[in-house]
C-alpha positions as MATLAB code, in Angstrom:
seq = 'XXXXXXXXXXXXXXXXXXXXXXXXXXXXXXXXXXXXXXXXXXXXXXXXXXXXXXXXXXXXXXXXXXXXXXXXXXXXXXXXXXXXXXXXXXXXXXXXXXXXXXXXXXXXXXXXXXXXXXXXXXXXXXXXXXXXXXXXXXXXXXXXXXXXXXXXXXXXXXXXXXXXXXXXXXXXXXXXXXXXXXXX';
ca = [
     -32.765   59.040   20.723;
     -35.369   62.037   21.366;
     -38.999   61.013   21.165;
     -40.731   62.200   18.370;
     -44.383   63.301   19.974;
     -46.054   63.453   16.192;
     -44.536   60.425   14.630;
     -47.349   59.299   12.458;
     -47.163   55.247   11.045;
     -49.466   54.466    7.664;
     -49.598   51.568    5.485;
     -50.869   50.551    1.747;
     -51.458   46.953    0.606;
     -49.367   46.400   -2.651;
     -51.197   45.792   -5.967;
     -48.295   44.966   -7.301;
     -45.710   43.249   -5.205;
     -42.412   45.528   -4.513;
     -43.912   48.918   -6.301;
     -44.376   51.152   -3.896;
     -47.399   52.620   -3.213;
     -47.644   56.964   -3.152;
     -49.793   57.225    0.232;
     -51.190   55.082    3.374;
     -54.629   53.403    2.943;
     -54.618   53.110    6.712;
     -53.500   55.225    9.554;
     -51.460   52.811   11.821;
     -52.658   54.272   15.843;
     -49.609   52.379   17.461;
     -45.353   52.207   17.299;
     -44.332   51.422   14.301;
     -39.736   51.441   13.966;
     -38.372   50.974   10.947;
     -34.490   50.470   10.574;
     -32.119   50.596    7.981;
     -29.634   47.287    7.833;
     -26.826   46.203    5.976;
     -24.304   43.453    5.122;
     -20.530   44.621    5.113;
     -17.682   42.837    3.272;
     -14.309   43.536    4.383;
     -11.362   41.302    3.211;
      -8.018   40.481    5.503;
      -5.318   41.914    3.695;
      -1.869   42.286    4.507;
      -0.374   45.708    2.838;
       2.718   46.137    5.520;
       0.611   48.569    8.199;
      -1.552   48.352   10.855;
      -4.911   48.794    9.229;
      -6.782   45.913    9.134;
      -9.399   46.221    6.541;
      -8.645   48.373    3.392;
     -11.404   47.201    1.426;
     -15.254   47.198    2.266;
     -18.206   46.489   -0.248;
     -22.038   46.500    1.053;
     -22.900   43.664   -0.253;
     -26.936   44.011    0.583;
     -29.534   46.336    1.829;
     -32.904   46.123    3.614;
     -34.827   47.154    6.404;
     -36.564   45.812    9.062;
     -40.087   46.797   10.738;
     -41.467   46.118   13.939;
     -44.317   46.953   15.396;
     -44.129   46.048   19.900;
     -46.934   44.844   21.854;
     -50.123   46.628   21.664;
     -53.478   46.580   21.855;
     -55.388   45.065   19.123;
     -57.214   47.545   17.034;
     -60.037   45.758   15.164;
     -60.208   48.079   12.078;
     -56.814   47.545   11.192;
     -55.866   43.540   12.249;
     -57.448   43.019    9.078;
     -55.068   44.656    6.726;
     -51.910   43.530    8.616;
     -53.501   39.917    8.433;
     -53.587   40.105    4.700;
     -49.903   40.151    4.665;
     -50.078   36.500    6.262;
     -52.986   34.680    4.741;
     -55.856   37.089    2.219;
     -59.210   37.558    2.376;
     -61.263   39.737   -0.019;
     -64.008   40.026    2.421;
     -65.443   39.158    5.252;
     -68.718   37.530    6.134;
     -71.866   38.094    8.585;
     -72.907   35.978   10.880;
     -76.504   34.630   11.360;
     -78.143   37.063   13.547;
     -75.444   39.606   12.934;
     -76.171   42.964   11.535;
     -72.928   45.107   12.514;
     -70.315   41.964   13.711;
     -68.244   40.499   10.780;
     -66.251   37.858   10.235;
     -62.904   37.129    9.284;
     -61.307   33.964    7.957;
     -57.407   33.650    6.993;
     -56.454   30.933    5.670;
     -52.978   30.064    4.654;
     -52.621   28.623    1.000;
     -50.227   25.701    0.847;
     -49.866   25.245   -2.946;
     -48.791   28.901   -3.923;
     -47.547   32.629   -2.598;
     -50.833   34.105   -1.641;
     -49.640   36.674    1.114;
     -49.891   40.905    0.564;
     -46.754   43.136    0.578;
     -47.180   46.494    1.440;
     -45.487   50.238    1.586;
     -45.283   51.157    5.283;
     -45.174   54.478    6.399;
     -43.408   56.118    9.481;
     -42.080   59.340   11.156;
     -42.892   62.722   12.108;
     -44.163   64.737    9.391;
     -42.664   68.268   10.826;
     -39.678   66.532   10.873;
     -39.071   63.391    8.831;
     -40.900   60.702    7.118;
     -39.932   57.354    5.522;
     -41.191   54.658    3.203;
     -40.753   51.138    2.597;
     -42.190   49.300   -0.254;
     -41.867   45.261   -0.255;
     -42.846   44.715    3.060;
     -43.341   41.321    4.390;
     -44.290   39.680    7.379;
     -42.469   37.866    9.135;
     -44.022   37.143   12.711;
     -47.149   37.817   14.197;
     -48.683   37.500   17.560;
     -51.879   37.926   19.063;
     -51.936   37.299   23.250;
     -55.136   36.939   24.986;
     -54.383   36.031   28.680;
     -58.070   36.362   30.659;
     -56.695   35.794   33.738;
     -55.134   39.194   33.668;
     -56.375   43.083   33.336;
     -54.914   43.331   30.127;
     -57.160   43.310   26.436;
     -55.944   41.483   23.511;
     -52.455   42.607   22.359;
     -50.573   41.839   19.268;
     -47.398   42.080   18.073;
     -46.015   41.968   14.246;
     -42.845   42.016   12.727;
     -40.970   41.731    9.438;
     -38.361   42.907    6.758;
     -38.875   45.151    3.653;
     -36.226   46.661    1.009;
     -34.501   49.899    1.760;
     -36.653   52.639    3.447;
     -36.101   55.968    1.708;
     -36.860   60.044    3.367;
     -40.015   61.264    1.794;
     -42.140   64.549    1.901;
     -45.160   63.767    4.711;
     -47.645   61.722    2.974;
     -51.285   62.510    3.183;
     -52.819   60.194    5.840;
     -56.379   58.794    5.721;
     -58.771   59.603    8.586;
     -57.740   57.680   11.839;
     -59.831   55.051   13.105;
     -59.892   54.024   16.557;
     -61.235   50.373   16.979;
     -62.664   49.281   19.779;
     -60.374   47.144   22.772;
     -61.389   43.719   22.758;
     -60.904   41.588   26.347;
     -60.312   37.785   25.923;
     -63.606   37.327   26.757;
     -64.584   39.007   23.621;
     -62.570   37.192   21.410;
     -63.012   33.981   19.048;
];
């Protein structure tokens, strides 16, 4: 497949879980695939010729994101880490005037996480949208014997994607790299 060198990726915390929302909150600055998958029933049947399946039924329909290794963009870890464990806000810490603080915590006794509408393609050519998006891996790597900065990785599934116009993006926002030295 041709590279598309616009492809654009957004995303929108759900306020309500599985309605999609109309445009991206955030501008995603890294890869972000979305594919279509399906489940396929076909029945054995024996009619008197060679075909084997007659019959097929999809039986189900979703899609699944990923987003590969990349660096870690510290304006918009926070949003993708609502869709593991919220936080309304974070805090400052003593001395701190511009640092902030973030603290996710997992809830044990009920269904706290985010969904959210992802958003992905070229807009001269194609875009797509996903609404009931949930996470189902995430990764952060910090290795400071190496060159590298702090990566992370996410992954997850989310209910059919379906072609839109181009959405309106918000302004991009390029967080700074953070080295595992820098991290906490």
């Amino acid at each position: 497949m041709a590279e598309l060198v616009f492809e654009r990726a957004g995303i929108a915390l759900e306020t309500t879980s599985g309605t999609a929302i109309a445009t991206p909150t955030h501008y995603l600055p890294f890869p972000l695939m979305i594919s279509p998958r399906q489940n396929t029933y076909r029945p054995e049947e024996a009619r008197g010729y060679r075909a084997r399946y007659n019959r097929s039924k999809v039986t189900k329909k979703w899609s699944d994101w990923e987003i590969p290794a990349t660096g870690a963009d510290v304006y918009n870890l926070p949003v993708l880490l609502n869709m593991v464990a919220p936080v309304t806000a974070p805090t400052t810490p003593g001395g701190g005037t511009n640092s902030r603080l973030w603290t996710f915590t997992r809830s044990q006794t009920s269904a706290t996480e985010k969904t959210a509408t992802l958003f992905a393609g070229d807009p001269n050519i194609q875009s797509f949208r996903t609404a009931y998006s949930v996470m189902d891996e995430f990764t952060i790597a910090a290795d400071a014997s190496g060159d590298e900065a702090v990566t992370f990785e996410a992954s997850g599934r989310a209910q059919t994607m379906e072609k839109i116009a181009a959405p309106t993006y918000p302004t991009m926002l390029v967080g700074p790299m953070v080295t595992p030295l820098e991290s906490q």
